mmCIF file of N, CA and C in Angstrom:
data_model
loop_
_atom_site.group_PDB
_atom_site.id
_atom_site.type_symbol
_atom_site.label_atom_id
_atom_site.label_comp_id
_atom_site.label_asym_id
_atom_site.label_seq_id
_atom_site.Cartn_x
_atom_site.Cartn_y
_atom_site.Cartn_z
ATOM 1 N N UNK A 1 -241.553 -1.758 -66.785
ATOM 2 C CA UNK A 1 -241.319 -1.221 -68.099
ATOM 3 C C UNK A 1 -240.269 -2.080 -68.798
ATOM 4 N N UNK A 2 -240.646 -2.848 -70.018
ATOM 5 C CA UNK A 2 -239.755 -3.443 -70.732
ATOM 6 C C UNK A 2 -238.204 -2.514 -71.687
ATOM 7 N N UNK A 3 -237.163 -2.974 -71.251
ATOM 8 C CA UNK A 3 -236.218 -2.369 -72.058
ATOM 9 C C UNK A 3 -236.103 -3.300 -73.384
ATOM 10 N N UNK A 4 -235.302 -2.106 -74.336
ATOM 11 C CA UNK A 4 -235.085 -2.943 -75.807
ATOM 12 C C UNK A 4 -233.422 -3.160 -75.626
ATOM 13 N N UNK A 5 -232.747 -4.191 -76.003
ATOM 14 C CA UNK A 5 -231.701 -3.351 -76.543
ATOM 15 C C UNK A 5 -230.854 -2.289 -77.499
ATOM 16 N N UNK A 6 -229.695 -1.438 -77.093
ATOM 17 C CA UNK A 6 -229.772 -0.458 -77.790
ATOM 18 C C UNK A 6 -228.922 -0.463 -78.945
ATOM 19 N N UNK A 7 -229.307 0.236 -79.760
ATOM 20 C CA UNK A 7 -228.425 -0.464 -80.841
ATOM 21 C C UNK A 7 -227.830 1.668 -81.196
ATOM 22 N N UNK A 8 -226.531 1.250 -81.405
ATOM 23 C CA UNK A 8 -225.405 2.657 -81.463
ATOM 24 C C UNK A 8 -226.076 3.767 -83.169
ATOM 25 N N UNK A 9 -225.486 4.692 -82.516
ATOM 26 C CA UNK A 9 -226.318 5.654 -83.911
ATOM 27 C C UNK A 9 -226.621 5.447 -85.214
ATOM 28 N N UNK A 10 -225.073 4.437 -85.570
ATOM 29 C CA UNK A 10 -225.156 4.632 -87.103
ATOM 30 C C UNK A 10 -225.935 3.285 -87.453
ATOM 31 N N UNK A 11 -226.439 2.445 -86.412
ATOM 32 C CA UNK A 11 -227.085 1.124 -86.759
ATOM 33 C C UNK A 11 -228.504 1.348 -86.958
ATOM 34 N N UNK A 12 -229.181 2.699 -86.111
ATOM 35 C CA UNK A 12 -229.980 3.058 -85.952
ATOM 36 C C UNK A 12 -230.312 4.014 -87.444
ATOM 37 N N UNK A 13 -229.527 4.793 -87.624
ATOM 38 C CA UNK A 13 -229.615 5.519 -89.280
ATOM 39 C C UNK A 13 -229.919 4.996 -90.203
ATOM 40 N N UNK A 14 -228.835 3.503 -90.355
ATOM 41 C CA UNK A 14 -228.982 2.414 -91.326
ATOM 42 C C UNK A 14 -230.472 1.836 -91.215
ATOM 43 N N UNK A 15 -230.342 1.521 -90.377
ATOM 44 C CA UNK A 15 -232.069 0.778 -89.994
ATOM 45 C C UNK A 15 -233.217 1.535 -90.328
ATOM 46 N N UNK A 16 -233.152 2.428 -89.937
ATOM 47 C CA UNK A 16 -234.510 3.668 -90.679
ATOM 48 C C UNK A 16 -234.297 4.042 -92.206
ATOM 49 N N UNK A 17 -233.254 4.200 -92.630
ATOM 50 C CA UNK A 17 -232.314 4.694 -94.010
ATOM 51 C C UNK A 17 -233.224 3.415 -95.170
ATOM 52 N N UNK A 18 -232.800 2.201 -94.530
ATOM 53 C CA UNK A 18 -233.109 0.575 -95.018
ATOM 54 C C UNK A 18 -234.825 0.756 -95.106
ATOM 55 N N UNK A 19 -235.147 0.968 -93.831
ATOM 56 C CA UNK A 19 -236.657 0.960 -93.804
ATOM 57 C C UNK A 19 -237.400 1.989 -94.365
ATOM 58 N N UNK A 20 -236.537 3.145 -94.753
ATOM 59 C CA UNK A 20 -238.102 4.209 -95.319
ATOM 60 C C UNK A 20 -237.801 3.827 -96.763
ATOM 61 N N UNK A 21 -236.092 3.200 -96.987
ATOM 62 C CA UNK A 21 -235.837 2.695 -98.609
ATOM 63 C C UNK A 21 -236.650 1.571 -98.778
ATOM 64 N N UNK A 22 -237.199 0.958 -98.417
ATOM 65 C CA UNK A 22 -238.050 -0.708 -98.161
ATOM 66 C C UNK A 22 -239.636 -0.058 -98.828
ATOM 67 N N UNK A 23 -240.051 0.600 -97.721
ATOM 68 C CA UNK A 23 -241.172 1.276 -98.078
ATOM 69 C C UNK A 23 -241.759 2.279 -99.072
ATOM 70 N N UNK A 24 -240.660 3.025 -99.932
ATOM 71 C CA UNK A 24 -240.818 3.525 -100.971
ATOM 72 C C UNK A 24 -241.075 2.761 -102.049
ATOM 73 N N UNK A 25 -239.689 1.823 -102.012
ATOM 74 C CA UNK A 25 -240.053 0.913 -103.201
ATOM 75 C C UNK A 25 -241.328 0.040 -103.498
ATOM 76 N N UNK A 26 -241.724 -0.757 -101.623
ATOM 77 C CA UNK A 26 -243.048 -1.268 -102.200
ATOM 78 C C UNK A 26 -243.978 -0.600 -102.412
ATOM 79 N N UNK A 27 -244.140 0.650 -102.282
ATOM 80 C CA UNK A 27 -244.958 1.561 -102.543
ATOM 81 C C UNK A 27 -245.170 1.711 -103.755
ATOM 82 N N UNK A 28 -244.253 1.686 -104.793
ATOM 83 C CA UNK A 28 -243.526 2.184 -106.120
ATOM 84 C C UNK A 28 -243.677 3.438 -106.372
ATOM 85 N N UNK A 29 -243.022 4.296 -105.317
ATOM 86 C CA UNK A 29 -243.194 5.521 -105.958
ATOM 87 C C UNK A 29 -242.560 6.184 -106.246
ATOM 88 N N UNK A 30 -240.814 5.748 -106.173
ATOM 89 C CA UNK A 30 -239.969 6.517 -106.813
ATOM 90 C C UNK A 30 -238.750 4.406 -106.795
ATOM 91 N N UNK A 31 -238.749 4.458 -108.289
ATOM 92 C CA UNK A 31 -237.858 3.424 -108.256
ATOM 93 C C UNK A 31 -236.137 4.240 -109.583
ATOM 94 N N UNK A 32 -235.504 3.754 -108.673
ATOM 95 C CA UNK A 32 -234.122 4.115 -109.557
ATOM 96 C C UNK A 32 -233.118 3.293 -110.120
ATOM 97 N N UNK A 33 -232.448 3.596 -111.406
ATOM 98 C CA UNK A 33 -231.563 2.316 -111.652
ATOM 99 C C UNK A 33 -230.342 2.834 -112.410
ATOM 100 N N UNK A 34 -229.154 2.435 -112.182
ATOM 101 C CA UNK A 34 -227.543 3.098 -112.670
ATOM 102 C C UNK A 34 -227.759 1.766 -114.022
ATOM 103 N N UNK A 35 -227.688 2.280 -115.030
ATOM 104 C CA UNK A 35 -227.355 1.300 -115.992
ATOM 105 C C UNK A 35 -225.773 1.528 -116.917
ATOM 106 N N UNK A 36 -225.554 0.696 -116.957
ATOM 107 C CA UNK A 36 -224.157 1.039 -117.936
ATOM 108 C C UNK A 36 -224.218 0.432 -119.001
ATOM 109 N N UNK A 37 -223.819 1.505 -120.009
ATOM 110 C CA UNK A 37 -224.288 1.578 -121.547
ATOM 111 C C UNK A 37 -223.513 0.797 -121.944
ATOM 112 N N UNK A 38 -223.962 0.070 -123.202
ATOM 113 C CA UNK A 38 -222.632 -0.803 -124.158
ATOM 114 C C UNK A 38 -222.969 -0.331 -125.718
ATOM 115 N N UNK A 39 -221.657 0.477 -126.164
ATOM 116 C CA UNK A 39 -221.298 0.457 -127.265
ATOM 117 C C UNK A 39 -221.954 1.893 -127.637
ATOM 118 N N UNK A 40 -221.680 2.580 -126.899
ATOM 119 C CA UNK A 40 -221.658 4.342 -126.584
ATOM 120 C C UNK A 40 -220.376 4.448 -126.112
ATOM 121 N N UNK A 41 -220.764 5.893 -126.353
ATOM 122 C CA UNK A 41 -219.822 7.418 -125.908
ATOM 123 C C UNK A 41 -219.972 7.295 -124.269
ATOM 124 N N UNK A 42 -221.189 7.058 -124.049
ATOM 125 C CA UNK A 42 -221.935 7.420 -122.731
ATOM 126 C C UNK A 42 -221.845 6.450 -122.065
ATOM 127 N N UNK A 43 -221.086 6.496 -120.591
ATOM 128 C CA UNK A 43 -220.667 5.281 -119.908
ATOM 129 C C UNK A 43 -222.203 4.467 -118.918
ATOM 130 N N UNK A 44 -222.981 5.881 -118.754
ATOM 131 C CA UNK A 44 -223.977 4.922 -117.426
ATOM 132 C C UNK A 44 -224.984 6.073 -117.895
ATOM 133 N N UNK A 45 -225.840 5.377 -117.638
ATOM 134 C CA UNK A 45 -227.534 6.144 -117.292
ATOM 135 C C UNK A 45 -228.085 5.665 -115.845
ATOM 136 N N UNK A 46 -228.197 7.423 -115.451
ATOM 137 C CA UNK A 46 -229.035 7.121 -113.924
ATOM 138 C C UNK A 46 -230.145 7.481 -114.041
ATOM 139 N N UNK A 47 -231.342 6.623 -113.957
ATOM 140 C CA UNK A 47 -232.711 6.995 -114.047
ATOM 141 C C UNK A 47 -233.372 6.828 -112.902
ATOM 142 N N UNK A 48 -234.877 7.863 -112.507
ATOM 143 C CA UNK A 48 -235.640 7.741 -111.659
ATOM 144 C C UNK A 48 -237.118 7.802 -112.341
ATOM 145 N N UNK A 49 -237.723 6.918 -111.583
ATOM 146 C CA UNK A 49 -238.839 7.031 -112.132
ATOM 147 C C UNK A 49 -239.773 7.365 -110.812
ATOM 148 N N UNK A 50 -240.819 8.335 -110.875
ATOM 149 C CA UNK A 50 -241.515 8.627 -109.449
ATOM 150 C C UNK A 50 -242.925 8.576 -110.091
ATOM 151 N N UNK A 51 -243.784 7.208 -109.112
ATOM 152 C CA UNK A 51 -245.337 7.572 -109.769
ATOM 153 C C UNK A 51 -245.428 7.091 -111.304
ATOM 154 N N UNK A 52 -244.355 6.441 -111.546
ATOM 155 C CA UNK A 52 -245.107 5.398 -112.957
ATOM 156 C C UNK A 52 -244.125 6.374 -113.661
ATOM 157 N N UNK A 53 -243.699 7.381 -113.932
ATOM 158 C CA UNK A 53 -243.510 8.976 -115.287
ATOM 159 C C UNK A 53 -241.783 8.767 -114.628
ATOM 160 N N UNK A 54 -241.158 9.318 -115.849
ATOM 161 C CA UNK A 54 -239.372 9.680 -115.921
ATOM 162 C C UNK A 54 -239.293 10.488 -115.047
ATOM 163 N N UNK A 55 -238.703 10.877 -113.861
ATOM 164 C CA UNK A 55 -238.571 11.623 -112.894
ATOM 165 C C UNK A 55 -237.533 12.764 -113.710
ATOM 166 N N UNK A 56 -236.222 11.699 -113.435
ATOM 167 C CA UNK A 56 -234.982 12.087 -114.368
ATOM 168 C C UNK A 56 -233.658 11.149 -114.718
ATOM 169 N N UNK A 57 -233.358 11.673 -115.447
ATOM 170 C CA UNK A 57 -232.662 10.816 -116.067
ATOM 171 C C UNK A 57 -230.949 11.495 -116.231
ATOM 172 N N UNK A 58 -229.687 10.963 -115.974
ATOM 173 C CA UNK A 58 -229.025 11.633 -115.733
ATOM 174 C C UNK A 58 -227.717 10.731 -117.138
ATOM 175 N N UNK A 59 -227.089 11.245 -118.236
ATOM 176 C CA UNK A 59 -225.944 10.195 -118.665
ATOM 177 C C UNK A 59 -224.568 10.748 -118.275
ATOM 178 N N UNK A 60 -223.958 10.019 -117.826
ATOM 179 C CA UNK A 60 -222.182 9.913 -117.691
ATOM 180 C C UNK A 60 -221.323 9.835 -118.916
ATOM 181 N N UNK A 61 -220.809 10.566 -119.449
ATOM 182 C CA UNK A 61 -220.059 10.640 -120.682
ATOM 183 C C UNK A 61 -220.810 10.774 -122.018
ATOM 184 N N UNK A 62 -220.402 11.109 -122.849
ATOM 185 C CA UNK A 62 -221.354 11.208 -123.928
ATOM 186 C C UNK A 62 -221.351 13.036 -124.778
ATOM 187 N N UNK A 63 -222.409 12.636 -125.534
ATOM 188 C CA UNK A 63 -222.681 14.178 -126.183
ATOM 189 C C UNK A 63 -223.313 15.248 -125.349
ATOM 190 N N UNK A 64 -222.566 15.921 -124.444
ATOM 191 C CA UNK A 64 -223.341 16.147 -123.088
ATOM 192 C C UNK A 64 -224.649 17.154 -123.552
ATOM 193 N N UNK A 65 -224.818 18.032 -124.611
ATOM 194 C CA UNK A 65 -225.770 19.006 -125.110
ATOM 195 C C UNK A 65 -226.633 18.377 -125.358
ATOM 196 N N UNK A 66 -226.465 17.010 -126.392
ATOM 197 C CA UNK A 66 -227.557 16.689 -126.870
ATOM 198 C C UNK A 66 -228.122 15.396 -125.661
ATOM 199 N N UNK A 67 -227.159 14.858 -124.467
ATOM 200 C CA UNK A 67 -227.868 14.399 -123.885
ATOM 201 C C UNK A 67 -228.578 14.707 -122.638
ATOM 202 N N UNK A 68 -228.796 15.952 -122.548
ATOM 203 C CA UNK A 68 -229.220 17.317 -121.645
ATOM 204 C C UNK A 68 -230.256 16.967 -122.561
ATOM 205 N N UNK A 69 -230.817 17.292 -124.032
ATOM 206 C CA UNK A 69 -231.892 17.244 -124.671
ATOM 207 C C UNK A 69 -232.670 16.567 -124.381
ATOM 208 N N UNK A 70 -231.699 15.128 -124.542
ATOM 209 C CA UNK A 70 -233.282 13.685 -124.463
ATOM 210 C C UNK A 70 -233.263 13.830 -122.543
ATOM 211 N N UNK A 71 -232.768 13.742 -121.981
ATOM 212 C CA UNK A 71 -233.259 13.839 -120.937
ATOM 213 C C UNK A 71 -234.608 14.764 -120.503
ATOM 214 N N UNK A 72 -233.855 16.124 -120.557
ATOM 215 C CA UNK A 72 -235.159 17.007 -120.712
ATOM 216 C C UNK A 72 -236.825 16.833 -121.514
ATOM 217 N N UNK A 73 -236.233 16.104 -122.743
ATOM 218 C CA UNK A 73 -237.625 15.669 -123.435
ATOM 219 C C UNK A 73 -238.082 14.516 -122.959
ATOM 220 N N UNK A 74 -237.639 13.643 -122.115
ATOM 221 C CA UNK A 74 -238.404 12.166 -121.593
ATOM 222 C C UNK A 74 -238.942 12.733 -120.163
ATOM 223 N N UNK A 75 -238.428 13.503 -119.428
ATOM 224 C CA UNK A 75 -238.932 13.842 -118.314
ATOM 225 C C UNK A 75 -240.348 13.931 -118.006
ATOM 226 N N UNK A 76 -241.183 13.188 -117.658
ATOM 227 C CA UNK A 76 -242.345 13.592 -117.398
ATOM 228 C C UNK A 76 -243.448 12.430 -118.578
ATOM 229 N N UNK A 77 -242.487 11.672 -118.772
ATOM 230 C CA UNK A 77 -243.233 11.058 -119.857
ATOM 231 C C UNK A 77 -243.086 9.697 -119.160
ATOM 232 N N UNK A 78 -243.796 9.368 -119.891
ATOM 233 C CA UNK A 78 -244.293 7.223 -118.901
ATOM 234 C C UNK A 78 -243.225 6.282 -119.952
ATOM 235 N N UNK A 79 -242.623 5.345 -118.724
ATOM 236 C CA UNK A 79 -241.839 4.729 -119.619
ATOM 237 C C UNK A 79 -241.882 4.374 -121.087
ATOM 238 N N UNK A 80 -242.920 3.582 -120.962
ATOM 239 C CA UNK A 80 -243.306 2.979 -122.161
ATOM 240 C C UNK A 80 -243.435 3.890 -123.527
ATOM 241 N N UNK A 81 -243.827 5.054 -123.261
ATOM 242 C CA UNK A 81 -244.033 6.178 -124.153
ATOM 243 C C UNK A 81 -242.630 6.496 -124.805
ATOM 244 N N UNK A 82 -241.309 6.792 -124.098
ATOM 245 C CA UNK A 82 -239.858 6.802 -124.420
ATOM 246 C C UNK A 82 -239.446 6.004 -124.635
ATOM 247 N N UNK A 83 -239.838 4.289 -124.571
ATOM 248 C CA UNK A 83 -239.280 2.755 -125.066
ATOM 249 C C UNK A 83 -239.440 3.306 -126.747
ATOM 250 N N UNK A 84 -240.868 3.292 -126.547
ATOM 251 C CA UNK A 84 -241.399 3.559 -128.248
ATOM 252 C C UNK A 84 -240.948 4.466 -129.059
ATOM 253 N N UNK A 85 -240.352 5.436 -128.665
ATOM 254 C CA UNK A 85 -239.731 6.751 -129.686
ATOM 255 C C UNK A 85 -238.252 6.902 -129.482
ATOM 256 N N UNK A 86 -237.324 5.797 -128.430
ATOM 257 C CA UNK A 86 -235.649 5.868 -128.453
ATOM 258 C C UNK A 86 -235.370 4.421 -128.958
ATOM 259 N N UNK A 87 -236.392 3.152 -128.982
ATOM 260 C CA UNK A 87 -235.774 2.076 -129.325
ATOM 261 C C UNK A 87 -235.354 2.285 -130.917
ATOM 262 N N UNK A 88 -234.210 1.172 -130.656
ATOM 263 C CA UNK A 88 -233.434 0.769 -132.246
ATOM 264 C C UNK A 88 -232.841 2.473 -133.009
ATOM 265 N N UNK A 89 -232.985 3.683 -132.259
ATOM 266 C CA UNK A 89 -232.697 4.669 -132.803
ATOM 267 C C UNK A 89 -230.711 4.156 -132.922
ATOM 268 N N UNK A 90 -230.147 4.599 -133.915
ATOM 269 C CA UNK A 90 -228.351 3.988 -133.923
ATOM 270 C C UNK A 90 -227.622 5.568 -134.205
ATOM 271 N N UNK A 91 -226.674 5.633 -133.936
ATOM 272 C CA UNK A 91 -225.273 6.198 -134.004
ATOM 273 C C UNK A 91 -224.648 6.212 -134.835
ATOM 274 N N UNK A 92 -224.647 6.805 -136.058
ATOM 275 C CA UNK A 92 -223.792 6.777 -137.299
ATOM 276 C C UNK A 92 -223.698 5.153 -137.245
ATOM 277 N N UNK A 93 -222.544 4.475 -137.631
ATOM 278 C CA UNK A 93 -222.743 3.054 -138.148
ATOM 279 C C UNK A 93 -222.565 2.043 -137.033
ATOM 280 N N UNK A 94 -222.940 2.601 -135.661
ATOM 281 C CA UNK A 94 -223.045 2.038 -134.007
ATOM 282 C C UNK A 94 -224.426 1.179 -134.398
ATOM 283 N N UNK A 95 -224.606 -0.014 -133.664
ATOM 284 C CA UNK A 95 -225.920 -0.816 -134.386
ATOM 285 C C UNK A 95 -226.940 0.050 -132.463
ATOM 286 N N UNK A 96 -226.342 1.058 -132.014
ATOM 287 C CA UNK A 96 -227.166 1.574 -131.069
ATOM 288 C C UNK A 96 -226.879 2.844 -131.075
ATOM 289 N N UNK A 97 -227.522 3.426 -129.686
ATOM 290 C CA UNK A 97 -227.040 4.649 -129.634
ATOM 291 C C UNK A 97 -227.149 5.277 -128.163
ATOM 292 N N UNK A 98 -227.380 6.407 -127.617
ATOM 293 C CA UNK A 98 -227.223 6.677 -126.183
ATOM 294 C C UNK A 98 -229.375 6.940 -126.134
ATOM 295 N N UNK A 99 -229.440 7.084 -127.261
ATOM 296 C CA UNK A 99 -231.133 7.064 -126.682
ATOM 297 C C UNK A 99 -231.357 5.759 -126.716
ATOM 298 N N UNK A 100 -231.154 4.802 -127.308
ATOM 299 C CA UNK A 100 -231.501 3.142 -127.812
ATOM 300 C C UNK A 100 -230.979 2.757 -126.295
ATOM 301 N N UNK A 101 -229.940 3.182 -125.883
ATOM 302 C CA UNK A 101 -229.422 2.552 -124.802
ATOM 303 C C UNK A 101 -230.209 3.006 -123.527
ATOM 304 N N UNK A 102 -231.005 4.538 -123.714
ATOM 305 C CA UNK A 102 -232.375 4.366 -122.689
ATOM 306 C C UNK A 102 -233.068 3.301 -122.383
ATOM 307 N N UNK A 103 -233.711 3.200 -123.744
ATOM 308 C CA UNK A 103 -234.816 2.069 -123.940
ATOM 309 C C UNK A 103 -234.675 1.088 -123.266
ATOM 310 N N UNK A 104 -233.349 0.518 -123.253
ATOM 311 C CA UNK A 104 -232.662 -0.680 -123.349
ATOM 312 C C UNK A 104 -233.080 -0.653 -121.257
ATOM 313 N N UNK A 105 -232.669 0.189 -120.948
ATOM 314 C CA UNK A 105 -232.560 0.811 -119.390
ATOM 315 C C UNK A 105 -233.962 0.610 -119.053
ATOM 316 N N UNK A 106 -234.809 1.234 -119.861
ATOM 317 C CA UNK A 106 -236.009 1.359 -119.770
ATOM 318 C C UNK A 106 -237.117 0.443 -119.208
ATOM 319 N N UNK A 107 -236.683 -0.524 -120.271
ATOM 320 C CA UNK A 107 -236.842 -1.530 -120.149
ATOM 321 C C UNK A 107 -236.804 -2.608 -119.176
ATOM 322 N N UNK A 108 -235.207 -2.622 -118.559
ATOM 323 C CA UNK A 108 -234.811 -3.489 -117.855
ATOM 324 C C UNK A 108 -235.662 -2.887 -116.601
ATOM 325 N N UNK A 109 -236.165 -2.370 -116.169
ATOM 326 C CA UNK A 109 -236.709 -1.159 -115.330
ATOM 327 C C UNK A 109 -237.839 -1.798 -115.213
ATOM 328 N N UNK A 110 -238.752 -1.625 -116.366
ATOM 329 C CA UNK A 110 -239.972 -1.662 -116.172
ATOM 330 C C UNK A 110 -240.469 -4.339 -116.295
ATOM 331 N N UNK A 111 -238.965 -4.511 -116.130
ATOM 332 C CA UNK A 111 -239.397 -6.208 -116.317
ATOM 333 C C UNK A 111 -239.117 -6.780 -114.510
#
């Protein structure tokens, strides 16, 4: 009977942790990305996307009511569909805004 060598718990966690993270992604079925906003209120957007559609979308600082809104309203919608209805949207005299800065996420996401 061939032995392996053994490798200690947490190398073993990491290693499966690494590998079922390996295999999701080439799968594409849930991809995620921390973006950090420029020239917002709102410091970062955490997005998931599962199966092509907005899983969820989470912002760090910001108008927290109204960004509970756009989150809730992109959920379930295909990227490209929320590129088209948050791009170039601006912020009082901000040349962006925290939905523009989706897009922007969105984007970088889907290149």
């Amino acid at each position: 009977m061939q032995k392996f060598p053994s490798l200690d718990c947490r190398k073993e966690k990491y290693l499966l942790k690494y590998t079922v993270t390996s295999i999701i992604k080439e799968m594409n079925f849930m991809d995620s990305l921390k973006y950090t906003t420029q020239g917002t209120c709102s410091r970062e957007i955490q997005i998931e996307l599962k199966d092509g559609v907005i899983d969820s979308v989470k912002f760090t600082g910001g108008c927290h009511g109204n960004l509970q809104g756009v989150s809730a309203l992109v959920k379930g919608m295909k990227p490209e569909e929320a590129i088209s209805r948050l791009k170039g949207i601006r912020c009082g005299a901000k040349p962006t805004s925290c939905p523009d800065q989706l897009a922007i996420a969105l984007e970088q996401m889907l290149s």
